[in-house]
Structures are given as C-alpha cells and as structure tokens.
GROMACS .gro file of C-alpha atoms in nm:
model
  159
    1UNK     CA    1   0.967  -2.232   8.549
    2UNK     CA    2   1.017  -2.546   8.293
    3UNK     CA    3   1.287  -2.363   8.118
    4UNK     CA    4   1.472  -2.315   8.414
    5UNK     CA    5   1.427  -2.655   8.544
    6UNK     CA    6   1.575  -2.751   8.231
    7UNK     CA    7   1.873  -2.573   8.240
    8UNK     CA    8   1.952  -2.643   8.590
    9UNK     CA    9   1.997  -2.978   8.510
   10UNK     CA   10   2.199  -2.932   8.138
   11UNK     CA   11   1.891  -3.125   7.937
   12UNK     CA   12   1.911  -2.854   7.678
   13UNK     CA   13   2.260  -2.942   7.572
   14UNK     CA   14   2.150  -3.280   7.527
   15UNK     CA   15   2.085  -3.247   7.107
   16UNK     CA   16   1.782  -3.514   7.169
   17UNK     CA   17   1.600  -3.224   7.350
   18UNK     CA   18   1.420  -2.980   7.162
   19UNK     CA   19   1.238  -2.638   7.228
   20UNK     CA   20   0.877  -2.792   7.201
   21UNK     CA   21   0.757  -2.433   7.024
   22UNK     CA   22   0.965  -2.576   6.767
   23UNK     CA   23   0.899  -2.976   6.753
   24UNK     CA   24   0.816  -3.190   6.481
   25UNK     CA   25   0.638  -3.522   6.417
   26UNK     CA   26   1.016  -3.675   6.497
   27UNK     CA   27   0.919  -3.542   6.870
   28UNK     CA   28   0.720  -3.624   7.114
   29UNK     CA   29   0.601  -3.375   7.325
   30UNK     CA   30   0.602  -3.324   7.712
   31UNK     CA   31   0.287  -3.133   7.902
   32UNK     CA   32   0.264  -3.002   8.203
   33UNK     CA   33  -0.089  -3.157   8.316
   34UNK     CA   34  -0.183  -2.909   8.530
   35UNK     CA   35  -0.110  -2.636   8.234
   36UNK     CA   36  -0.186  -2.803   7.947
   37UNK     CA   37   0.161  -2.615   7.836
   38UNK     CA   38   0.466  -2.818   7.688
   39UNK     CA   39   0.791  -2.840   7.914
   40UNK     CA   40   1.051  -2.992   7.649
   41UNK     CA   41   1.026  -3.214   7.312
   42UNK     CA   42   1.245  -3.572   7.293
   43UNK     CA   43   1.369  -3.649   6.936
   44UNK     CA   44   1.253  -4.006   6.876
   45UNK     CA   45   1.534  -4.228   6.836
   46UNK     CA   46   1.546  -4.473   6.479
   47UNK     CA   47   1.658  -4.827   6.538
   48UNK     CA   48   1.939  -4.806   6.445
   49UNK     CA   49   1.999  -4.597   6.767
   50UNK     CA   50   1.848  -4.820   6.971
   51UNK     CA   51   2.055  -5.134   6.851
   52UNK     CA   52   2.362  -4.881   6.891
   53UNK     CA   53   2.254  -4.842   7.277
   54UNK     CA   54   2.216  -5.165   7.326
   55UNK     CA   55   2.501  -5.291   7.170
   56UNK     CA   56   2.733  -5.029   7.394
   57UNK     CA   57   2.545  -5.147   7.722
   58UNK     CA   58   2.615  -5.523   7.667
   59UNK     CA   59   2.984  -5.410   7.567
   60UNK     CA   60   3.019  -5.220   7.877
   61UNK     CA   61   2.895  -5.476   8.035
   62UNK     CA   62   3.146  -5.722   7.975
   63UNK     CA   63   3.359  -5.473   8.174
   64UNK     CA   64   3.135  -5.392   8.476
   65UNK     CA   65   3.102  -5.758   8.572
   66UNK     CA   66   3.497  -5.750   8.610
   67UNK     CA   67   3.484  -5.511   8.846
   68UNK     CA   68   3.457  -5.612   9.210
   69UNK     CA   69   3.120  -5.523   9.384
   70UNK     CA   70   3.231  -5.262   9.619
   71UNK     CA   71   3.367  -5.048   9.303
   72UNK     CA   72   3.014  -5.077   9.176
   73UNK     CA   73   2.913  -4.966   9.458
   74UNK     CA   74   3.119  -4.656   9.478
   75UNK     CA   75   2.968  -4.556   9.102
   76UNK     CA   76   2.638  -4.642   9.231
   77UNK     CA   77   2.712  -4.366   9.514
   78UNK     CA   78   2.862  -4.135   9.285
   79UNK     CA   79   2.518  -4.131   9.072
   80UNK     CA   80   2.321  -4.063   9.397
   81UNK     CA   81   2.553  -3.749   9.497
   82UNK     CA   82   2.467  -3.601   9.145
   83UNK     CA   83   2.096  -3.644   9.174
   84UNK     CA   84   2.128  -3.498   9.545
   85UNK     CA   85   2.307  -3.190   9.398
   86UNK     CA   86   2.007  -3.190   9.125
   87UNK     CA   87   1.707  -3.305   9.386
   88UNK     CA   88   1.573  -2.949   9.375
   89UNK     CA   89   1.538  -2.913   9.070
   90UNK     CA   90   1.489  -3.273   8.919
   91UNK     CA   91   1.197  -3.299   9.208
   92UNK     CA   92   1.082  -2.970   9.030
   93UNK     CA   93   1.058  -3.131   8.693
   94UNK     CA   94   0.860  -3.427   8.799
   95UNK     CA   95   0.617  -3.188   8.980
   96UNK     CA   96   0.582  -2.993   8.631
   97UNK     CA   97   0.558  -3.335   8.406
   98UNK     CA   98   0.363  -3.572   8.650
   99UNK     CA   99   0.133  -3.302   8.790
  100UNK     CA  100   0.236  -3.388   9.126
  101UNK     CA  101   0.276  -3.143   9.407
  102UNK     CA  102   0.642  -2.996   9.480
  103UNK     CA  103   0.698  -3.227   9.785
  104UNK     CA  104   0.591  -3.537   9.617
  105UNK     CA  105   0.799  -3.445   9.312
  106UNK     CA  106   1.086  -3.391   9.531
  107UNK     CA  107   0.990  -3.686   9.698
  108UNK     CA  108   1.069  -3.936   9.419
  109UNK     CA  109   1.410  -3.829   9.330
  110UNK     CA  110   1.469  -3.824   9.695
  111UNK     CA  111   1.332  -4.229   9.678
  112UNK     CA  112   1.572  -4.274   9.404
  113UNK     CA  113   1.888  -4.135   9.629
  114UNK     CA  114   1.762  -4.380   9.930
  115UNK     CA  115   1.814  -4.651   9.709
  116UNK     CA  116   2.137  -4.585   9.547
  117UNK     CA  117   2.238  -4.530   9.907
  118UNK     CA  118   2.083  -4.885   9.971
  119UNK     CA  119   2.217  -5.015   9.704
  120UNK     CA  120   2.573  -4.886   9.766
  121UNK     CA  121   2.576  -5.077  10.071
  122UNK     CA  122   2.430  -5.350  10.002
  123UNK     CA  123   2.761  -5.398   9.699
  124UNK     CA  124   2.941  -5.537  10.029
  125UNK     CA  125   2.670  -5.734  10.132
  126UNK     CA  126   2.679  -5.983   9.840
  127UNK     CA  127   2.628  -6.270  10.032
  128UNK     CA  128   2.579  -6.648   9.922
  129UNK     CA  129   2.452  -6.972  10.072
  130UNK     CA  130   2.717  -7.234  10.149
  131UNK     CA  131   2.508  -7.606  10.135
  132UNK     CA  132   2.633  -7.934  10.278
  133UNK     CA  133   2.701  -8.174   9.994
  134UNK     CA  134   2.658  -8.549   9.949
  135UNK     CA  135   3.003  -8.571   9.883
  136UNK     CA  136   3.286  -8.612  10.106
  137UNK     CA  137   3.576  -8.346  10.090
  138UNK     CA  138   3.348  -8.085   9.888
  139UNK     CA  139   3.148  -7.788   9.938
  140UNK     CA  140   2.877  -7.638   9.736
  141UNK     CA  141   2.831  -7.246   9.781
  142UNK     CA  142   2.615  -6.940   9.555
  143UNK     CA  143   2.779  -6.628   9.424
  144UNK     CA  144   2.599  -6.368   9.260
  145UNK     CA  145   2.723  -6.179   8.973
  146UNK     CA  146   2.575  -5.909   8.767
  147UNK     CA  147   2.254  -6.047   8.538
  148UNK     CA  148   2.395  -5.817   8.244
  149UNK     CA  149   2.210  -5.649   8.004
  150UNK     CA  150   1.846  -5.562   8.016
  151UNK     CA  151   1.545  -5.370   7.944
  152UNK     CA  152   1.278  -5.195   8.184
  153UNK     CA  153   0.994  -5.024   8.084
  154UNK     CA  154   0.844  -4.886   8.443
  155UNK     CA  155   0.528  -4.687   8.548
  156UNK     CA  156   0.634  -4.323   8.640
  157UNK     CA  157   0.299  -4.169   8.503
  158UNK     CA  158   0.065  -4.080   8.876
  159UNK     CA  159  -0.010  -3.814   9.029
   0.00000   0.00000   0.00000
C-alpha cells in the first residue's frame, strides 16, 4: 500500500525520496508504526541547501507582499484544491506514517483544506482598527501586511 500511496501523490519523482530498501546514513528513514516496515527514505539536506531555501523564500517574498491579499488568497485556494484531489491518498499516508486509523488520517489533510478554505476568505477580510487621534485633522489606522519569512517546526507525530 505505501508504494502506491507514494506514487499517487508523485513523491517518487521528487530525487530527495529514496526507496528505503536502498537508503543510506544520508537518509532518514520512515516506519510504518503499526508494521515496523519502512514507507520511503528523505535524503538529508547539507546547509548549504538549507541557506539556498531560505534565501529563495525571503526572495520570493519580497514579491508576495506586493501582491494584493485577495490574489494570495486565490493561491492559497489553489493549494487546497490540490490536496482535495490528493485527500485520499495523502490521508492514506498519514494513516501509514502516524499509525493513525484511515479516518483520522484522512481527517488531517481534510483539517488542512478547512483552513486554506478559511484562510482564503479571510485574504478579504484584512481588516484594521481606525483610532481617534490627539490631533486635529488626522487619523491613525492598522494595516496588516505579510510578517515574511519564517521557520516552523510543528508536532505532527500522535496517534
């Protein structure tokens, strides 16, 4: 079932994946709790790849804060339209690396589309406070703008 999973959702075209029969000490290793079996291998990156990452996200950056909120919003909802055409079978892949069962595999990457679809709404919603001032003839207001560039290192390891 792993190797399916896998190919429904193109990871093993992605040259960081490896067959996990044939990973290395460069790998690390996913297993299927419940099996004890490995699902794929991850190449581990070298800094060098991570400084190249994070250099092209705060470059990119420069040109996603240009663009108005709304047409975030519409690439926000075009990443929650791929994972529902993927749900099966990314909900699948949780279940077999989590050791969750099928529904509550499912169940996360069905979370994560409820949020994009939150979120893609809420990119018309950006709303700010407008304050009274102490000074005649002027007005004090918030606007909100993207933070930019950072890191997140999130649990994703229950079952």
């Amino acid at each position: 079932m792993s190797q399916n999973v896998l190919e429904s959702v193109d990871l093993l075209s992605d040259p960081r994946v490896v067959d996990a029969a044939t990973a290395d000490d460069s790998c690390v290793v996913s297993i299927n709790p419940a099996t004890g079996k490995p699902i794929a291998a991850v190449r581990l990156q070298k800094r060098a790849d991570y400084d190249a990452a994070v250099e092209r996200a705060v470059r990119i950056q420069k040109h996603w804060r240009r663009l108005p909120a709304p047409k975030r919003g519409e690439i926000v909802r075009r990443i929650g339209l791929a994972l529902r055409e993927h749900e099966t079978a990314l909900g699948e892949l949780v279940t077999l690396e989590m050791g969750k069962i099928r529904p509550e595999g499912i169940g996360e990457v069905v979370e994560c589309i409820d949020i994009a679809d939150f979120a893609v709404g809420l990119s018309r919603q950006l709303y700010g406070l407008t304050m009274h001032s102490e000074r005649p003839q002027h007005r004090m207001y918030e606007q909100w703008h993207p933070l930019g560039t950072i890191g997140i290192i999130t649990a994703f390891n229950f079952p």
